[in-house]
Each structure stands twice: as C-alpha cells, then as structure tokens.
PDB file of C-alpha atoms and ligand atoms in Angstrom:
ATOM      1  CA  UNK A   1       5.313  16.235   7.361  1.00  0.00           C
ATOM      2  CA  UNK A   2       7.135  14.840   3.778  1.00  0.00           C
ATOM      3  CA  UNK A   3       7.323  11.633   3.271  1.00  0.00           C
ATOM      4  CA  UNK A   4       9.528   9.747   1.056  1.00  0.00           C
ATOM      5  CA  UNK A   5       9.096   5.915  -0.799  1.00  0.00           C
ATOM      6  CA  UNK A   6       9.366   4.182  -3.258  1.00  0.00           C
ATOM      7  CA  UNK A   7       9.275   1.173  -4.847  1.00  0.00           C
ATOM      8  CA  UNK A   8      12.280  -1.420  -5.566  1.00  0.00           C
ATOM      9  CA  UNK A   9      13.827  -0.214  -8.277  1.00  0.00           C
ATOM     10  CA  UNK A  10      13.575   3.603  -7.502  1.00  0.00           C
ATOM     11  CA  UNK A  11      10.914   3.469 -10.906  1.00  0.00           C
ATOM     12  CA  UNK A  12       7.357   4.554  -8.941  1.00  0.00           C
ATOM     13  CA  UNK A  13       9.190   7.501  -6.223  1.00  0.00           C
ATOM     14  CA  UNK A  14       6.795   9.861  -4.648  1.00  0.00           C
ATOM     15  CA  UNK A  15       6.543  11.559  -1.260  1.00  0.00           C
ATOM     16  CA  UNK A  16       3.571  11.781   0.930  1.00  0.00           C
ATOM     17  CA  UNK A  17       2.335  15.090   2.303  1.00  0.00           C
ATOM     18  CA  UNK A  18       0.559  12.935   5.344  1.00  0.00           C
ATOM     19  CA  UNK A  19      -0.231  14.265   9.384  1.00  0.00           C
ATOM     20  CA  UNK A  20      -1.499  10.496   9.983  1.00  0.00           C
ATOM     21  CA  UNK A  21       0.123   8.061  12.711  1.00  0.00           C
ATOM     22  CA  UNK A  22      -1.114   4.527  12.005  1.00  0.00           C
ATOM     23  CA  UNK A  23      -0.082   1.891   9.983  1.00  0.00           C
ATOM     24  CA  UNK A  24      -2.397  -0.673   8.615  1.00  0.00           C
ATOM     25  CA  UNK A  25      -2.512  -5.033   8.222  1.00  0.00           C
ATOM     26  CA  UNK A  26      -4.789  -6.656   6.029  1.00  0.00           C
ATOM     27  CA  UNK A  27      -4.229 -10.535   5.678  1.00  0.00           C
ATOM     28  CA  UNK A  28      -6.888 -11.014   3.521  1.00  0.00           C
ATOM     29  CA  UNK A  29      -6.507 -13.545   1.122  1.00  0.00           C
ATOM     30  CA  UNK A  30      -6.284 -11.609  -1.401  1.00  0.00           C
ATOM     31  CA  UNK A  31      -3.441  -8.902   0.260  1.00  0.00           C
ATOM     32  CA  UNK A  32      -2.223 -11.904   1.034  1.00  0.00           C
ATOM     33  CA  UNK A  33      -1.661 -13.081  -2.531  1.00  0.00           C
ATOM     34  CA  UNK A  34      -1.262  -9.971  -3.199  1.00  0.00           C
ATOM     35  CA  UNK A  35       2.218  -8.939  -1.468  1.00  0.00           C
ATOM     36  CA  UNK A  36       2.587 -12.739   0.125  1.00  0.00           C
ATOM     37  CA  UNK A  37       2.674 -12.856   3.153  1.00  0.00           C
ATOM     38  CA  UNK A  38       0.103  -9.413   4.623  1.00  0.00           C
ATOM     39  CA  UNK A  39       0.227  -6.124   3.647  1.00  0.00           C
ATOM     40  CA  UNK A  40       1.387  -3.297   6.213  1.00  0.00           C
ATOM     41  CA  UNK A  41      -0.766  -0.137   4.531  1.00  0.00           C
ATOM     42  CA  UNK A  42      -1.295   3.736   5.208  1.00  0.00           C
ATOM     43  CA  UNK A  43      -4.349   5.552   4.121  1.00  0.00           C
ATOM     44  CA  UNK A  44      -4.142   8.417   2.238  1.00  0.00           C
ATOM     45  CA  UNK A  45      -4.836  10.832   0.290  1.00  0.00           C
ATOM     46  CA  UNK A  46      -4.426  10.522  -3.380  1.00  0.00           C
ATOM     47  CA  UNK A  47      -3.493  13.729  -3.722  1.00  0.00           C
ATOM     48  CA  UNK A  48      -0.944  14.398  -0.873  1.00  0.00           C
ATOM     49  CA  UNK A  49       0.863  12.297  -3.759  1.00  0.00           C
ATOM     50  CA  UNK A  50       3.705  13.442  -5.770  1.00  0.00           C
ATOM     51  CA  UNK A  51       5.202  11.593  -8.426  1.00  0.00           C
ATOM     52  CA  UNK A  52       8.205  11.889 -10.118  1.00  0.00           C
ATOM     53  CA  UNK A  53      10.521  10.752 -12.393  1.00  0.00           C
ATOM     54  CA  UNK A  54       9.625   8.283 -14.693  1.00  0.00           C
ATOM     55  CA  UNK A  55       7.250   6.610 -12.958  1.00  0.00           C
ATOM     56  CA  UNK A  56       6.163   3.082 -14.013  1.00  0.00           C
ATOM     57  CA  UNK A  57       2.951   2.420 -12.302  1.00  0.00           C
ATOM     58  CA  UNK A  58       0.694  -0.138 -13.485  1.00  0.00           C
ATOM     59  CA  UNK A  59      -2.670  -1.571 -12.454  1.00  0.00           C
ATOM     60  CA  UNK A  60      -4.275  -4.264 -11.960  1.00  0.00           C
ATOM     61  CA  UNK A  61      -8.799  -4.497 -11.571  1.00  0.00           C
ATOM     62  CA  UNK A  62      -9.017  -6.945  -9.832  1.00  0.00           C
ATOM     63  CA  UNK A  63     -12.515  -5.801  -9.338  1.00  0.00           C
ATOM     64  CA  UNK A  64     -14.808  -3.898 -10.030  1.00  0.00           C
ATOM     65  CA  UNK A  65     -14.410  -1.950  -7.801  1.00  0.00           C
ATOM     66  CA  UNK A  66     -11.189  -1.766  -6.012  1.00  0.00           C
ATOM     67  CA  UNK A  67      -7.984  -1.845  -8.816  1.00  0.00           C
ATOM     68  CA  UNK A  68      -3.876  -2.182  -7.020  1.00  0.00           C
ATOM     69  CA  UNK A  69      -1.016   0.109  -8.583  1.00  0.00           C
ATOM     70  CA  UNK A  70       2.571  -1.731  -8.757  1.00  0.00           C
ATOM     71  CA  UNK A  71       6.089  -1.356 -10.360  1.00  0.00           C
ATOM     72  CA  UNK A  72       5.802  -2.526 -14.143  1.00  0.00           C
ATOM     73  CA  UNK A  73      10.023  -2.529 -13.730  1.00  0.00           C
ATOM     74  CA  UNK A  74      10.920  -4.308 -10.932  1.00  0.00           C
ATOM     75  CA  UNK A  75       6.931  -5.573  -9.922  1.00  0.00           C
ATOM     76  CA  UNK A  76       6.889  -4.181  -6.379  1.00  0.00           C
ATOM     77  CA  UNK A  77       3.266  -3.812  -5.005  1.00  0.00           C
ATOM     78  CA  UNK A  78       2.233  -0.051  -4.227  1.00  0.00           C
ATOM     79  CA  UNK A  79      -1.487   0.910  -3.557  1.00  0.00           C
ATOM     80  CA  UNK A  80      -4.095  -0.099  -2.525  1.00  0.00           C
ATOM     81  CA  UNK A  81      -7.751   2.421  -4.285  1.00  0.00           C
ATOM     82  CA  UNK A  82     -12.094   1.634  -4.382  1.00  0.00           C
ATOM     83  CA  UNK A  83     -12.830   3.209  -7.685  1.00  0.00           C
ATOM     84  CA  UNK A  84     -13.632   7.142  -7.065  1.00  0.00           C
ATOM     85  CA  UNK A  85     -12.425   7.456  -3.661  1.00  0.00           C
ATOM     86  CA  UNK A  86      -9.675  10.254  -3.081  1.00  0.00           C
ATOM     87  CA  UNK A  87      -8.384   8.139  -0.923  1.00  0.00           C
ATOM     88  CA  UNK A  88      -4.859   5.179  -1.724  1.00  0.00           C
ATOM     89  CA  UNK A  89      -3.613   3.265   0.744  1.00  0.00           C
ATOM     90  CA  UNK A  90       0.390   3.111   0.100  1.00  0.00           C
ATOM     91  CA  UNK A  91       2.527   0.095   0.953  1.00  0.00           C
ATOM     92  CA  UNK A  92       4.220   0.732   4.557  1.00  0.00           C
ATOM     93  CA  UNK A  93       7.342  -1.362   3.346  1.00  0.00           C
ATOM     94  CA  UNK A  94       7.071   1.536   0.267  1.00  0.00           C
ATOM     95  CA  UNK A  95       8.958   4.942   2.749  1.00  0.00           C
ATOM     96  CA  UNK A  96      12.706   5.171   4.029  1.00  0.00           C
ATOM     97  CA  UNK A  97      12.569   5.055   8.333  1.00  0.00           C
ATOM     98  CA  UNK A  98      11.980   6.104  10.489  1.00  0.00           C
ATOM     99  CA  UNK A  99       8.682   6.358   9.136  1.00  0.00           C
ATOM    100  CA  UNK A 100       7.283   7.322  13.009  1.00  0.00           C
ATOM    101  CA  UNK A 101       4.006   5.327  12.637  1.00  0.00           C
ATOM    102  CA  UNK A 102       2.587   2.075  14.494  1.00  0.00           C
ATOM    103  CA  UNK A 103       0.915  -0.532  13.301  1.00  0.00           C
ATOM    104  CA  UNK A 104      -3.209  -0.576  14.448  1.00  0.00           C
ATOM    105  CA  UNK A 105      -4.949  -3.950  15.024  1.00  0.00           C
ATOM    106  CA  UNK A 106      -5.267  -6.355  12.029  1.00  0.00           C
ATOM    107  CA  UNK A 107      -7.458  -7.061   9.736  1.00  0.00           C
ATOM    108  CA  UNK A 108      -9.080 -10.347   8.313  1.00  0.00           C
ATOM    109  CA  UNK A 109      -6.733 -11.825  10.838  1.00  0.00           C
ATOM    110  CA  UNK A 110      -9.317 -14.737  10.906  1.00  0.00           C
ATOM    111  CA  UNK A 111      -7.882 -15.483   7.353  1.00  0.00           C
ATOM    112  CA  UNK A 112      -4.349 -15.302   7.812  1.00  0.00           C
ATOM    113  CA  UNK A 113      -1.447 -17.590   6.502  1.00  0.00           C
ATOM    114  CA  UNK A 114      -1.611 -21.156   9.131  1.00  0.00           C
ATOM    115  CA  UNK A 115       2.388 -21.012   9.222  1.00  0.00           C
ATOM    116  CA  UNK A 116       2.078 -17.214  10.685  1.00  0.00           C
ATOM    117  CA  UNK A 117       3.273 -17.071  14.320  1.00  0.00           C
ATOM    118  CA  UNK A 118       2.277 -13.550  15.684  1.00  0.00           C
TER     119      UNK A 118
HETATM  120 ZN1   ZN B   1      10.333  -0.844  -9.188  1.00  0.00          ZN
HETATM  121 ZN1   ZN B   2      -7.284  -6.741   3.001  1.00  0.00          ZN
END
C-alpha cells in the first residue's frame, strides 16, 4: 500500500510503501522536547520511502547513535533513525488520512508530561 506524507510546508514530501498496521507513541524526554508533546510514529524500512520535489530534509545528530530528520524550511519533525539502521521511524502525523493504523502501547510512559491527562 502506498501512503503519502509531507511536512507542514510540503518541501519534504514522500511516499511510503508499507503494510504496517501499527503506530507507536513515545513519551521519552527527547521525543517530548522534539515534538512538543508526544511523538507518534510508524517504523518503516528506509528503502520504502521515495522523496519527491526539492526536499529540504535536514538531520540533527542528537546522540552519537541516532539522528532526527526535519524540514529545513518549516521545521516539522519527521524522522528518527539509528545510524546504520535499515529502518526509520516516521512521524505518523505527516501522513494523509485515513492511515488505517492503530496505536500500540506507549513507550516511556513514565516520562510523559505531567500535564498529560490520558
Ligand atoms: Zn516543511
Ligand atoms: Zn522517544
């Protein structure tokens, strides 16, 4: 199945070939600060993504082992990838709806913001 995703301004646009049915959410302090709240994502093979247009994709090396991808124009948070990994976590919110995904159990739920009510 082909799904379409993009950042807020559309500078980074991509299609993803995937049969995944699960989305995930991470409440760790890094994802919280990066996303502004909780980061919802799907895990896909990097090779399943095809970028189109003049993608202004930038990477932030936030640890020696992993980097986070974002749009250099609008700043939208898009990717988390371990260095050398064939997989990438992609912001679930970047995709057109309906996604058909269901959310799995939260990761690092103990780190969620104390303003979080669920
Ligand atoms: Zn953008
Ligand atoms: Zn996290």
